[in-house]
Each structure stands twice: as C-alpha cells, then as structure tokens.
PDB file of C-alpha atoms and ligand atoms in Angstrom:
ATOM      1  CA  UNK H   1     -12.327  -5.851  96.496  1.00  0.00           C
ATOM      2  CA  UNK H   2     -15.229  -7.553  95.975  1.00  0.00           C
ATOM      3  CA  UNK H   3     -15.676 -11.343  97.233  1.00  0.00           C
ATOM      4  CA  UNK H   4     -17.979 -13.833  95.548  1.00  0.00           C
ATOM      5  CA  UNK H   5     -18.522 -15.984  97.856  1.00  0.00           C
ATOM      6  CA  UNK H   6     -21.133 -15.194 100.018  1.00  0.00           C
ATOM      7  CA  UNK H   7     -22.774 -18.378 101.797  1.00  0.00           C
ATOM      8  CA  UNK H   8     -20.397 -20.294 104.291  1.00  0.00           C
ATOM      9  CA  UNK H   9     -18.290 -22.814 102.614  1.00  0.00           C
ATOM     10  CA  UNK H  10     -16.393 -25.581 105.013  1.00  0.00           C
ATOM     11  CA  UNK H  11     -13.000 -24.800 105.609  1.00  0.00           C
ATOM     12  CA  UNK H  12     -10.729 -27.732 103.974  1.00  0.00           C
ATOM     13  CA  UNK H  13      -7.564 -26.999 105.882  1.00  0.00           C
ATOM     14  CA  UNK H  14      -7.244 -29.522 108.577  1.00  0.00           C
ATOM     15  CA  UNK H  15      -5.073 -32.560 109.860  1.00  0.00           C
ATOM     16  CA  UNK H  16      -7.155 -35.500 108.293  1.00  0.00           C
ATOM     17  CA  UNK H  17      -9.862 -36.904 110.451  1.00  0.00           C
ATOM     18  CA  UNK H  18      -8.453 -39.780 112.162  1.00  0.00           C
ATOM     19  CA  UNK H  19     -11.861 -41.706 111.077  1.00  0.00           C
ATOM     20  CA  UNK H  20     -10.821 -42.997 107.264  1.00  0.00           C
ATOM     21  CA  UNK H  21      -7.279 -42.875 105.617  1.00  0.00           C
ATOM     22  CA  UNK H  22      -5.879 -43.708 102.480  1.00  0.00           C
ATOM     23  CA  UNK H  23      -4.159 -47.188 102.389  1.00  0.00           C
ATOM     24  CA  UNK H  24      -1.602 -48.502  99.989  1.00  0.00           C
ATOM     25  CA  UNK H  25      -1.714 -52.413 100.077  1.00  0.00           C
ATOM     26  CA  UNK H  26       0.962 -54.364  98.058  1.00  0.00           C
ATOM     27  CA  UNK H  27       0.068 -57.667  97.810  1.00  0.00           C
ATOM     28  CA  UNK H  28       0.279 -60.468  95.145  1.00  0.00           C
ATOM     29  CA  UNK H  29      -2.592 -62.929  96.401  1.00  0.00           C
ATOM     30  CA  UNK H  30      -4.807 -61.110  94.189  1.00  0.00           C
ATOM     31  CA  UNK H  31      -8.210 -63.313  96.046  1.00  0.00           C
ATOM     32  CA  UNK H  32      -6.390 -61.846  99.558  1.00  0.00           C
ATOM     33  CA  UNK H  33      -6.228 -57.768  97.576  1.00  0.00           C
ATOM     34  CA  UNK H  34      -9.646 -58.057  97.163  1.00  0.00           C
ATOM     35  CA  UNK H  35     -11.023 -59.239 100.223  1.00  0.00           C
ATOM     36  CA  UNK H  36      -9.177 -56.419 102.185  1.00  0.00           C
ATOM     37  CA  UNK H  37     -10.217 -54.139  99.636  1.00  0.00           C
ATOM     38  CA  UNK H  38     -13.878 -54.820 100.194  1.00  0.00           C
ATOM     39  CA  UNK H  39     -13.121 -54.938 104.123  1.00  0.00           C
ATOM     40  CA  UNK H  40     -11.002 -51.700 103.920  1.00  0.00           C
ATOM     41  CA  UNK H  41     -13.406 -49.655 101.473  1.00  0.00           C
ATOM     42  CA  UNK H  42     -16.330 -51.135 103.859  1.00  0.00           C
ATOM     43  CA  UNK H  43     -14.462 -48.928 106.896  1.00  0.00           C
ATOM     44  CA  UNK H  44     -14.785 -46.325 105.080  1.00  0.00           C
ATOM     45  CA  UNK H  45     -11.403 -45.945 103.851  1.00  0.00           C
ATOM     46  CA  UNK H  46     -10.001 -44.513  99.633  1.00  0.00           C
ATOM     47  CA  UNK H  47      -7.682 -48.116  98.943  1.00  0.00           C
ATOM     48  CA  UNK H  48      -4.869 -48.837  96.551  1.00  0.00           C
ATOM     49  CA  UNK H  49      -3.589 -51.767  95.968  1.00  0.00           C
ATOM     50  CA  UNK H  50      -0.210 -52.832  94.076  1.00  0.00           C
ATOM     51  CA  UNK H  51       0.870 -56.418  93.424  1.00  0.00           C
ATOM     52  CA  UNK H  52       4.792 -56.022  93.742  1.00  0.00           C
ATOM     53  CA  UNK H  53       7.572 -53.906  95.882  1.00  0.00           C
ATOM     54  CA  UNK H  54       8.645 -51.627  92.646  1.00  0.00           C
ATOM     55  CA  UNK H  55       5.488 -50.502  91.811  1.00  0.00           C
ATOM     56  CA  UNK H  56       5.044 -50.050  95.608  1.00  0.00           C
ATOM     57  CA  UNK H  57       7.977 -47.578  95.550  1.00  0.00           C
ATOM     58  CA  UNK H  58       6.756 -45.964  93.112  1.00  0.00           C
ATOM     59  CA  UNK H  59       3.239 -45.051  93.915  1.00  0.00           C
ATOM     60  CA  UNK H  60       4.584 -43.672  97.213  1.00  0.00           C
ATOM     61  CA  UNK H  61       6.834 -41.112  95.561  1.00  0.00           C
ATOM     62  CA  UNK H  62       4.071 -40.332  93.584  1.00  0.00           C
ATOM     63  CA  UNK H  63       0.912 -40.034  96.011  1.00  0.00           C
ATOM     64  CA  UNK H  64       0.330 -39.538  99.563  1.00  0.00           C
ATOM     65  CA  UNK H  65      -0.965 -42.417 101.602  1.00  0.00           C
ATOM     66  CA  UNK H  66      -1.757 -42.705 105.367  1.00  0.00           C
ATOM     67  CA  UNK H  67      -0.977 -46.475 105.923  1.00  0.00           C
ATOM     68  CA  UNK H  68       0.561 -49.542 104.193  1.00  0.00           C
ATOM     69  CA  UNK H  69      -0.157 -52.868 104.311  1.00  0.00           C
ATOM     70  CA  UNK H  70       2.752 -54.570 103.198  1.00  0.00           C
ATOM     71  CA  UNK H  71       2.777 -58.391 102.331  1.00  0.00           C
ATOM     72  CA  UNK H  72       6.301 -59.867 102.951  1.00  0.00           C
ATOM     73  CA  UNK H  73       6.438 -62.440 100.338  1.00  0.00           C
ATOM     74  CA  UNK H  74       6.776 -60.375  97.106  1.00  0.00           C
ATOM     75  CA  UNK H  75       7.807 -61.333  93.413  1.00  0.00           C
ATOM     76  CA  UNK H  76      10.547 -59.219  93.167  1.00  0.00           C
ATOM     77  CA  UNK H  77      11.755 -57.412  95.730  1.00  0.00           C
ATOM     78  CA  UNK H  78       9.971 -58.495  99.112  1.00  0.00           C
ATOM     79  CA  UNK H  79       8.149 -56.827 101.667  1.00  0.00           C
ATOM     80  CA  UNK H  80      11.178 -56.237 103.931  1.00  0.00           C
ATOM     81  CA  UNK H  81      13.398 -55.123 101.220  1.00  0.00           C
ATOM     82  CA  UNK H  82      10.251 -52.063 100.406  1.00  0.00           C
ATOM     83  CA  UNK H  83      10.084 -51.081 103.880  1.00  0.00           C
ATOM     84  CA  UNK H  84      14.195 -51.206 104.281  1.00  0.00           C
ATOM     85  CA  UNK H  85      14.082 -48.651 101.273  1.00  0.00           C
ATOM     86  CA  UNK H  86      11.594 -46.273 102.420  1.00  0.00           C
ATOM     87  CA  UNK H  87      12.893 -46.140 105.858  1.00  0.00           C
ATOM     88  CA  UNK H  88      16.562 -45.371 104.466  1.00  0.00           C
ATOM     89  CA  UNK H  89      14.959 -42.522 102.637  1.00  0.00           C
ATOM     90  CA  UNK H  90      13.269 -41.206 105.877  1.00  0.00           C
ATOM     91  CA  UNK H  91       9.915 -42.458 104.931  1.00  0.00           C
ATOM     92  CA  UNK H  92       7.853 -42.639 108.183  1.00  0.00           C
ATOM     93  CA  UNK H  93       4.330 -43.899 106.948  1.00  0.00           C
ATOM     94  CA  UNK H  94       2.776 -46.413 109.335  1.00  0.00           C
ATOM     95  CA  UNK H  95       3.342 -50.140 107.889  1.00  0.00           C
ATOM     96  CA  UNK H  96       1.943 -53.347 108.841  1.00  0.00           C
ATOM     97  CA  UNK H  97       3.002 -56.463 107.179  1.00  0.00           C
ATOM     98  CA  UNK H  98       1.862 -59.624 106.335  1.00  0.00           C
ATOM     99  CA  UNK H  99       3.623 -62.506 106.979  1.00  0.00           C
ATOM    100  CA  UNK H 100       3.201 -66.752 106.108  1.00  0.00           C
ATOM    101  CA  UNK H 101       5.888 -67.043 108.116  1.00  0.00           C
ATOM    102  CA  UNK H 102       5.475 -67.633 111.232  1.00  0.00           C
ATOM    103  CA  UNK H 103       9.196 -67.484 112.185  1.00  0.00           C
ATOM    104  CA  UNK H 104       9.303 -65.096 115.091  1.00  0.00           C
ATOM    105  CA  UNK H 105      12.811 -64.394 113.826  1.00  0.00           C
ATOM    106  CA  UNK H 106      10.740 -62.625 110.644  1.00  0.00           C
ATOM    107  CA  UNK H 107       8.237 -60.767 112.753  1.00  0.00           C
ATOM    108  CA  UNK H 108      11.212 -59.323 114.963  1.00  0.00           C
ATOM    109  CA  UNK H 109      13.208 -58.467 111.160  1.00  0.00           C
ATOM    110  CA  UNK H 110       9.953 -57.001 110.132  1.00  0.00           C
ATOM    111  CA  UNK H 111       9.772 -54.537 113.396  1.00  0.00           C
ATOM    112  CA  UNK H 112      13.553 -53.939 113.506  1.00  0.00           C
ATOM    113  CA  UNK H 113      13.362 -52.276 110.260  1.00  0.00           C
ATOM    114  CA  UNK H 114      10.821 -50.214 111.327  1.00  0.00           C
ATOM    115  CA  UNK H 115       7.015 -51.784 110.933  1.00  0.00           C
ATOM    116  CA  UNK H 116       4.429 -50.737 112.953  1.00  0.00           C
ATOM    117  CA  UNK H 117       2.352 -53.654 113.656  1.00  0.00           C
ATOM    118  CA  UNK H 118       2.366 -57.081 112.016  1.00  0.00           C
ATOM    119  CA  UNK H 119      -0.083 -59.837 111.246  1.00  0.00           C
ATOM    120  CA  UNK H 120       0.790 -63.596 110.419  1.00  0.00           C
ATOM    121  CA  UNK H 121      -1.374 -64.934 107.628  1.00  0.00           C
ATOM    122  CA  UNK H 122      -4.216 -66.819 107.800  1.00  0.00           C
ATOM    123  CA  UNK H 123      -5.445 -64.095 109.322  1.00  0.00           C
ATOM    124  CA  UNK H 124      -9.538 -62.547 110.213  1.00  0.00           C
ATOM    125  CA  UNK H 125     -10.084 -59.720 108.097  1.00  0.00           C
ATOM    126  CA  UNK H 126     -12.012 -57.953 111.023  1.00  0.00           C
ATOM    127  CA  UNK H 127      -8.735 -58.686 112.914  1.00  0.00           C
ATOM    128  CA  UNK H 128      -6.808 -56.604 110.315  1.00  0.00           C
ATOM    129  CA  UNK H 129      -9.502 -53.823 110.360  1.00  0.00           C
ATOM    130  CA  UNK H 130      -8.995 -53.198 113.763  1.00  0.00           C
ATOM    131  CA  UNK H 131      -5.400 -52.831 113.616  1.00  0.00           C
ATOM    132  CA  UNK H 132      -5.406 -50.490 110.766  1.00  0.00           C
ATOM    133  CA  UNK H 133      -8.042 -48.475 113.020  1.00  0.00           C
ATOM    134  CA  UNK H 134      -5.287 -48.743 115.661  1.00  0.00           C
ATOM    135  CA  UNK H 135      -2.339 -47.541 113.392  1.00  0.00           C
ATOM    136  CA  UNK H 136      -4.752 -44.855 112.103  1.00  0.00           C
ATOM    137  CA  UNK H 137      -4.669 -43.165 115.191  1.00  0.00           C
ATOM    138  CA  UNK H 138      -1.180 -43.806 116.405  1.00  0.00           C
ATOM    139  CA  UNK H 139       0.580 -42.624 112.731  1.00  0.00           C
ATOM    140  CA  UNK H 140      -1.702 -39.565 112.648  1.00  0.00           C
ATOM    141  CA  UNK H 141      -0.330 -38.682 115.974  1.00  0.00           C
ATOM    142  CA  UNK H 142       2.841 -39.198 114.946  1.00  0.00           C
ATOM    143  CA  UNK H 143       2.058 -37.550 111.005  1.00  0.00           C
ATOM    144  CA  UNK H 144       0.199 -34.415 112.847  1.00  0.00           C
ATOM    145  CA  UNK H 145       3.186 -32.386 110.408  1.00  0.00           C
ATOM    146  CA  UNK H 146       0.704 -33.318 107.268  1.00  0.00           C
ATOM    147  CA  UNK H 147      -1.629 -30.275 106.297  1.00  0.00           C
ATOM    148  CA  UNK H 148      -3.743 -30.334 104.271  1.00  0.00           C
ATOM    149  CA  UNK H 149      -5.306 -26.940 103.047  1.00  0.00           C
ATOM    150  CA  UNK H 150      -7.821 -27.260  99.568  1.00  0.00           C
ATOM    151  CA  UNK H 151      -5.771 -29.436  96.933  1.00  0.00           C
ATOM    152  CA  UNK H 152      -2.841 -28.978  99.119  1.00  0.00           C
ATOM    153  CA  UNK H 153      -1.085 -31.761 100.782  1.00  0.00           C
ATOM    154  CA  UNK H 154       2.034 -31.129 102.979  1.00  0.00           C
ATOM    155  CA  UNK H 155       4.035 -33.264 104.809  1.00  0.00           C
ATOM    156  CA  UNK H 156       7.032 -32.434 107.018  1.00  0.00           C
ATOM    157  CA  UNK H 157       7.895 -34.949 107.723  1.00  0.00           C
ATOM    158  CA  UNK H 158       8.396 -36.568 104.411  1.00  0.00           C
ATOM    159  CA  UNK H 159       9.162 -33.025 103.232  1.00  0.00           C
ATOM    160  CA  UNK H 160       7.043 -33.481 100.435  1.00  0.00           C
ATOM    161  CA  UNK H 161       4.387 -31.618  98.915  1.00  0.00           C
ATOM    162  CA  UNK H 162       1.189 -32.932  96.905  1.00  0.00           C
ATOM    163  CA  UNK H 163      -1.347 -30.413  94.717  1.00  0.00           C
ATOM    164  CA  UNK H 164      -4.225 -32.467  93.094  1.00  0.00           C
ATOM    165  CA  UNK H 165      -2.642 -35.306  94.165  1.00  0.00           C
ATOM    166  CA  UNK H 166       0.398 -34.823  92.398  1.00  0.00           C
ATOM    167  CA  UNK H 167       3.978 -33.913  93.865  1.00  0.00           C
ATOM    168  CA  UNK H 168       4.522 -30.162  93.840  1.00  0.00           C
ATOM    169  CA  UNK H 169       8.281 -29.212  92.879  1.00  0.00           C
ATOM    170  CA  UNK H 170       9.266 -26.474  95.630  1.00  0.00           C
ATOM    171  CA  UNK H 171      12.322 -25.147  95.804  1.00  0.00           C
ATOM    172  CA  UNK H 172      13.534 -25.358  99.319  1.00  0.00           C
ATOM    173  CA  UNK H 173      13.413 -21.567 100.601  1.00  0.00           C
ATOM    174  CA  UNK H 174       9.438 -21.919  98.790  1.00  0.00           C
ATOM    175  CA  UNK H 175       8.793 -24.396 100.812  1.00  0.00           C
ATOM    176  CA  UNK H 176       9.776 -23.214 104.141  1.00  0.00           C
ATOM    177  CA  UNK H 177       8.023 -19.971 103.263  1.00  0.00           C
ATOM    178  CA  UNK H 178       4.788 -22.346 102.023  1.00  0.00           C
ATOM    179  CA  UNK H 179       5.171 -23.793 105.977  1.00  0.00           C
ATOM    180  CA  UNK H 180       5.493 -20.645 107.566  1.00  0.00           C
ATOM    181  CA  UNK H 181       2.017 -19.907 106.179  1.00  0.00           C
ATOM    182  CA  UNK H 182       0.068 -22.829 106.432  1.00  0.00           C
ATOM    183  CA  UNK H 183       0.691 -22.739 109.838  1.00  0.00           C
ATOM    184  CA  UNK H 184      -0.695 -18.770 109.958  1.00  0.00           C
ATOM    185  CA  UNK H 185      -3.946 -19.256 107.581  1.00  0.00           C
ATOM    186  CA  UNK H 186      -6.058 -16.399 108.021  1.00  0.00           C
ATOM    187  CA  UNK H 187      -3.202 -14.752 109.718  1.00  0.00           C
ATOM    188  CA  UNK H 188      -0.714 -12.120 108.430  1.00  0.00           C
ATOM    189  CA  UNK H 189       2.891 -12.875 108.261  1.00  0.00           C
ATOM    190  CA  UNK H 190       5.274  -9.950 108.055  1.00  0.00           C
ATOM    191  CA  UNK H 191       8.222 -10.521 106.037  1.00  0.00           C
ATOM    192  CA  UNK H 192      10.510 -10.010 109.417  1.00  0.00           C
ATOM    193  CA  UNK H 193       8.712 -12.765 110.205  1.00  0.00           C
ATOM    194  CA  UNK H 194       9.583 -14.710 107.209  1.00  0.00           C
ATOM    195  CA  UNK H 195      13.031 -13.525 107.172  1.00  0.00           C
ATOM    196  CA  UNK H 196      13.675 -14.000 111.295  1.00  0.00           C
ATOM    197  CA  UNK H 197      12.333 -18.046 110.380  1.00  0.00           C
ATOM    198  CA  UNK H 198      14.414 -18.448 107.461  1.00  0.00           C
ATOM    199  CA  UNK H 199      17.793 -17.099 109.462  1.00  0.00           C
ATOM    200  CA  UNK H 200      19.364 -20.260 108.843  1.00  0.00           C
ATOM    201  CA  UNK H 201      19.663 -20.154 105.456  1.00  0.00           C
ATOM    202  CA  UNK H 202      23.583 -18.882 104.999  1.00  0.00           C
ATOM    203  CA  UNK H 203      23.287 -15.888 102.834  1.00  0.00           C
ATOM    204  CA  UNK H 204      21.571 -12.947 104.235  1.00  0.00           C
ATOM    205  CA  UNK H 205      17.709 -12.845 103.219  1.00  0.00           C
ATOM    206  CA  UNK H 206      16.043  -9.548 102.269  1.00  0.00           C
ATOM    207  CA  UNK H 207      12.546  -8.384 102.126  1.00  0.00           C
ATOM    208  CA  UNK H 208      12.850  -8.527  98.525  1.00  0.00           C
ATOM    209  CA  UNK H 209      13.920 -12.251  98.595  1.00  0.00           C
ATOM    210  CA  UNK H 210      10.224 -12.815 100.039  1.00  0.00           C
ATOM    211  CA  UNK H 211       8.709 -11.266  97.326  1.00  0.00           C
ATOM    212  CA  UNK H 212      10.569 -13.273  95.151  1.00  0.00           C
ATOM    213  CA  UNK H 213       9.492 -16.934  97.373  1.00  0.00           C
ATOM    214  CA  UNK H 214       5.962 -15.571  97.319  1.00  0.00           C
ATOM    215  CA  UNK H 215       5.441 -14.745  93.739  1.00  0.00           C
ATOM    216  CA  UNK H 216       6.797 -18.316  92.564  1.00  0.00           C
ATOM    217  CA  UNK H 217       4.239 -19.859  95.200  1.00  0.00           C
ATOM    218  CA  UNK H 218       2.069 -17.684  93.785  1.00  0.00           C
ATOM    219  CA  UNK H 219       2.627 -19.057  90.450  1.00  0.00           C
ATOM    220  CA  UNK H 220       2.715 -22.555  91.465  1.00  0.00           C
ATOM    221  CA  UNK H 221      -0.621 -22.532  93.304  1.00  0.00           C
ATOM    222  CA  UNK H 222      -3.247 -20.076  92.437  1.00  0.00           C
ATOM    223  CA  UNK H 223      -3.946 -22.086  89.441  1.00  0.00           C
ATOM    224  CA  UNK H 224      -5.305 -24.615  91.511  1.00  0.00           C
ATOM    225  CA  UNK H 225      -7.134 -21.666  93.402  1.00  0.00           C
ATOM    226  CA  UNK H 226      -4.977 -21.288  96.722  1.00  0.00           C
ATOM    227  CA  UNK H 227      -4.163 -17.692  97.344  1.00  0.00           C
ATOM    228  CA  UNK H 228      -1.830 -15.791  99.070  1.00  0.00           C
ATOM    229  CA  UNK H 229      -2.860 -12.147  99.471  1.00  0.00           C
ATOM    230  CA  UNK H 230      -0.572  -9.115 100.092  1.00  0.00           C
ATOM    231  CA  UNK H 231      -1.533  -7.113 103.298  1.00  0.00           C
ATOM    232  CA  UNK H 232       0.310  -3.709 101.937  1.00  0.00           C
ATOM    233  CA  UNK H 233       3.214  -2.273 104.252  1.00  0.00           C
ATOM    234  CA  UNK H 234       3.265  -5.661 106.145  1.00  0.00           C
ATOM    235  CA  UNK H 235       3.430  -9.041 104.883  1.00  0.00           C
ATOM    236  CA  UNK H 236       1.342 -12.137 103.437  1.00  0.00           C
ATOM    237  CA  UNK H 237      -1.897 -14.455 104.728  1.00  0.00           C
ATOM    238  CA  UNK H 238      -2.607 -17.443 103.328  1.00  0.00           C
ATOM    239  CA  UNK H 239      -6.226 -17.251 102.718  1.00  0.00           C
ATOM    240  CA  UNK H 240      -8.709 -20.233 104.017  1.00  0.00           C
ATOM    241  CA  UNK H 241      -9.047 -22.126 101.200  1.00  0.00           C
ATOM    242  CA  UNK H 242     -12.476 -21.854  99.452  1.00  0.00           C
ATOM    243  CA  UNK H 243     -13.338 -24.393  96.298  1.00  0.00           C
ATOM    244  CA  UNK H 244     -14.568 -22.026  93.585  1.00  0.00           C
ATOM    245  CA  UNK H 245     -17.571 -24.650  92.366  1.00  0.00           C
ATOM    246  CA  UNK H 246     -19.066 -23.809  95.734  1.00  0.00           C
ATOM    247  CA  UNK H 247     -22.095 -21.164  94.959  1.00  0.00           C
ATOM    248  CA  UNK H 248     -24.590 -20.344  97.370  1.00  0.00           C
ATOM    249  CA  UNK H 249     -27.422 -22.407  96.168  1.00  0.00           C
ATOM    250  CA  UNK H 250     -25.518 -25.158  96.681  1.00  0.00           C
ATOM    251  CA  UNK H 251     -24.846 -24.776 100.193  1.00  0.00           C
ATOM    252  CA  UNK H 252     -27.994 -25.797 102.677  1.00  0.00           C
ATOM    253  CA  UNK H 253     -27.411 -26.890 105.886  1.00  0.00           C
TER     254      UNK H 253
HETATM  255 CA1   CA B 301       2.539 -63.008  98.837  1.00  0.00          CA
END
C-alpha cells in the first residue's frame, strides 16, 4: 500500500466556518441585486442572485446555500408564496425577507411562515450585513447536520446530498450508511455497527447487504476521489478526504 501523498494537506471535512456563507438572493430591483451583491461579496461571502420565486425554487433543489434573502414583492409568485413552498417541503434554510410594506400585518405573515429575520425596505445595506452575520451564526447552529467532507456536501436536515455541487442520487439505505461514516472519518465502522444503526429498516439486514451499500457508494464517489477503504475481517473508514492536485511542492507553510 503505498500512499502518495506525503506533505500535510488540510483536512476539508468540517461544518462550514461560520465566517462567510453562500447566499441565494431573489430579488427583481436589479440596482437593489447589485448593491447587496457588492455589500455581500465585500463580507466575504460566494452570492447568487435570482430575479423571480420559480427560478428561486429551482436553484435551491439544485445547489446548497446557507442563507436567503428573499424580496417579498416578486413577478410571479411572491416572496411569501417561495418561503410557504420550501417550508412545506421541510426546507429549513435561514430566510430574511424584504419587504416595501410596512404593514406589520406582512412582517408577522412573513415570520409565521417561518422567516428568520426581516427588513423593511429602504433599508442601510450595512444594516442588512449585519443581520446576515447574525443569521449566519444562528442557522449554522441550527444546520450543524451539514458536512461537508472534499466535494461532499450533506445535509440532514434537508436530507440531501451535493458532490461538485451537484445533487447526489442516494438511495436511502446508501445514504444512511454514507451518514454513519461521515460521522466516523478516520474511524472504522464494523458492519454490526452498520447493521445495529440501520435496525429500523423492516427487512432483516445482513453483512452482505453492507457490502452491497458500500460498493454503490463506492461507485458513486471515488470518481470524485472520496474513498472508503475496507479494514479486512471488520468493517469500513471513510478516509479524510485529500484533493489529489495537492503535491508536496505545493504545500509551504
Ligand atoms: Ca421587488
């Protein structure tokens, strides 16, 4: 077994630093989209922005984002209608909306279908910065389920996977096998352990079965260079994910 990498590479698998996010903001003032952009991307955070509630829905199947800022007053569907949707499918990602309207009967609408924060336009952009910090830290709290291990993104919550930024089909046993061992990497799992966690399931699960799970993961992500190795006689470990580009040269601290 010999291992070509031999100068210390950073670890990738962590909770996201609470520091910078990735925001999704749908809004149709296209003058307003780029001021927060420049604000937003200033902070230090990756932005996206949409001008309508569809194509809102959409990039969130299709991407994993940390926070939305959602303006109410949509072409379209509007701002409450998105959020209604997401949070009928379970969708927990921190929102704030934005809101002309400075009906408190819309603010209380906006929270009671489950926003986060709110802010009533005009508003100061540094005003707005400060609450995303805010929400930043309170939704990663709340989203400590998302891992995120090399081109791996995986969220519990949502129960949704991302590799290279796009969603990862799992089958559900793979995927509760894929959680069981990105939350032992570097460790071995035994297949009794596998099988003990998966005793829920309604057929009986044999050591076999986990063979089976592991070999599709296998499949599905050691093309993107995530391995799972096989610790003979016992189980599986999820290695610590190391980015093949990295050669020693390149790393000087
Ligand atoms: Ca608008």
């Amino acid at each position: 077994m010999s291992d070509p990498i031999t100068a210390e590479v950073q670890p990738k698998t962590a909770v996201q630093e609470a520091s910078s996010a990735r925001l999704l903001i749908v809004e149709d003032d296209s003058s307003l989209t780029a001021g927060l952009t420049r604000a937003l991307t200033l902070d230090g955070h990756e932005v996206a922005c949409v001008a309508n509630g569809e194509l809102a829905l959409e990039r969130l199947q299709a991407t994993a984002f940390d926070l939305m800022v959602l303006d109410v007053g949509l072409p379209g569907i509007d701002g409450f209608e998105v959020l209604r949707r997401l949070r009928a499918i379970g969708q927990r990602i921190p929102v704030l909306i934005l809101t002309a309207r400075d009906a408190i009967g819309d603010r209380v609408h906006g929270l009671d279908l489950g926003a986060d924060d709110y802010m009533v336009k005009p508003f100061a952009i540094p005003e707005l910065s400060a609450r995303v910090r805010a929400l930043i830290r309170r939704g990663l709290v709340d989203h400590s389920t998302r891992a995120v291990h090399g081109p791996l993104e995986f969220d519990t919550v949502a129960r949704r996977t991302f590799l290279n930024d796009e969603p990862l089909e799992l089958a559900a046993r793979e995927w509760a096998v894929l959680q069981i061992l990105l939350e032992h990497v570097e460790k071995v799992v035994s297949k009794d352990t596998f099988i003990e966690s998966l005793t829920h399931w309604t057929e009986d699960l044999s050591a076999n079965a986990i063979e089976v799970y592991i070999s599709r993961l296998r499949a599905k992500l050691e093309p993107a260079g995530i391995r799972i190795r096989t610790v003979r006689g016992f189980g599986y470990m999820l290695e610590e994910y190391r980015p093949a580009a990295a050669a020693p040269t390149s790393v000087v601290r």
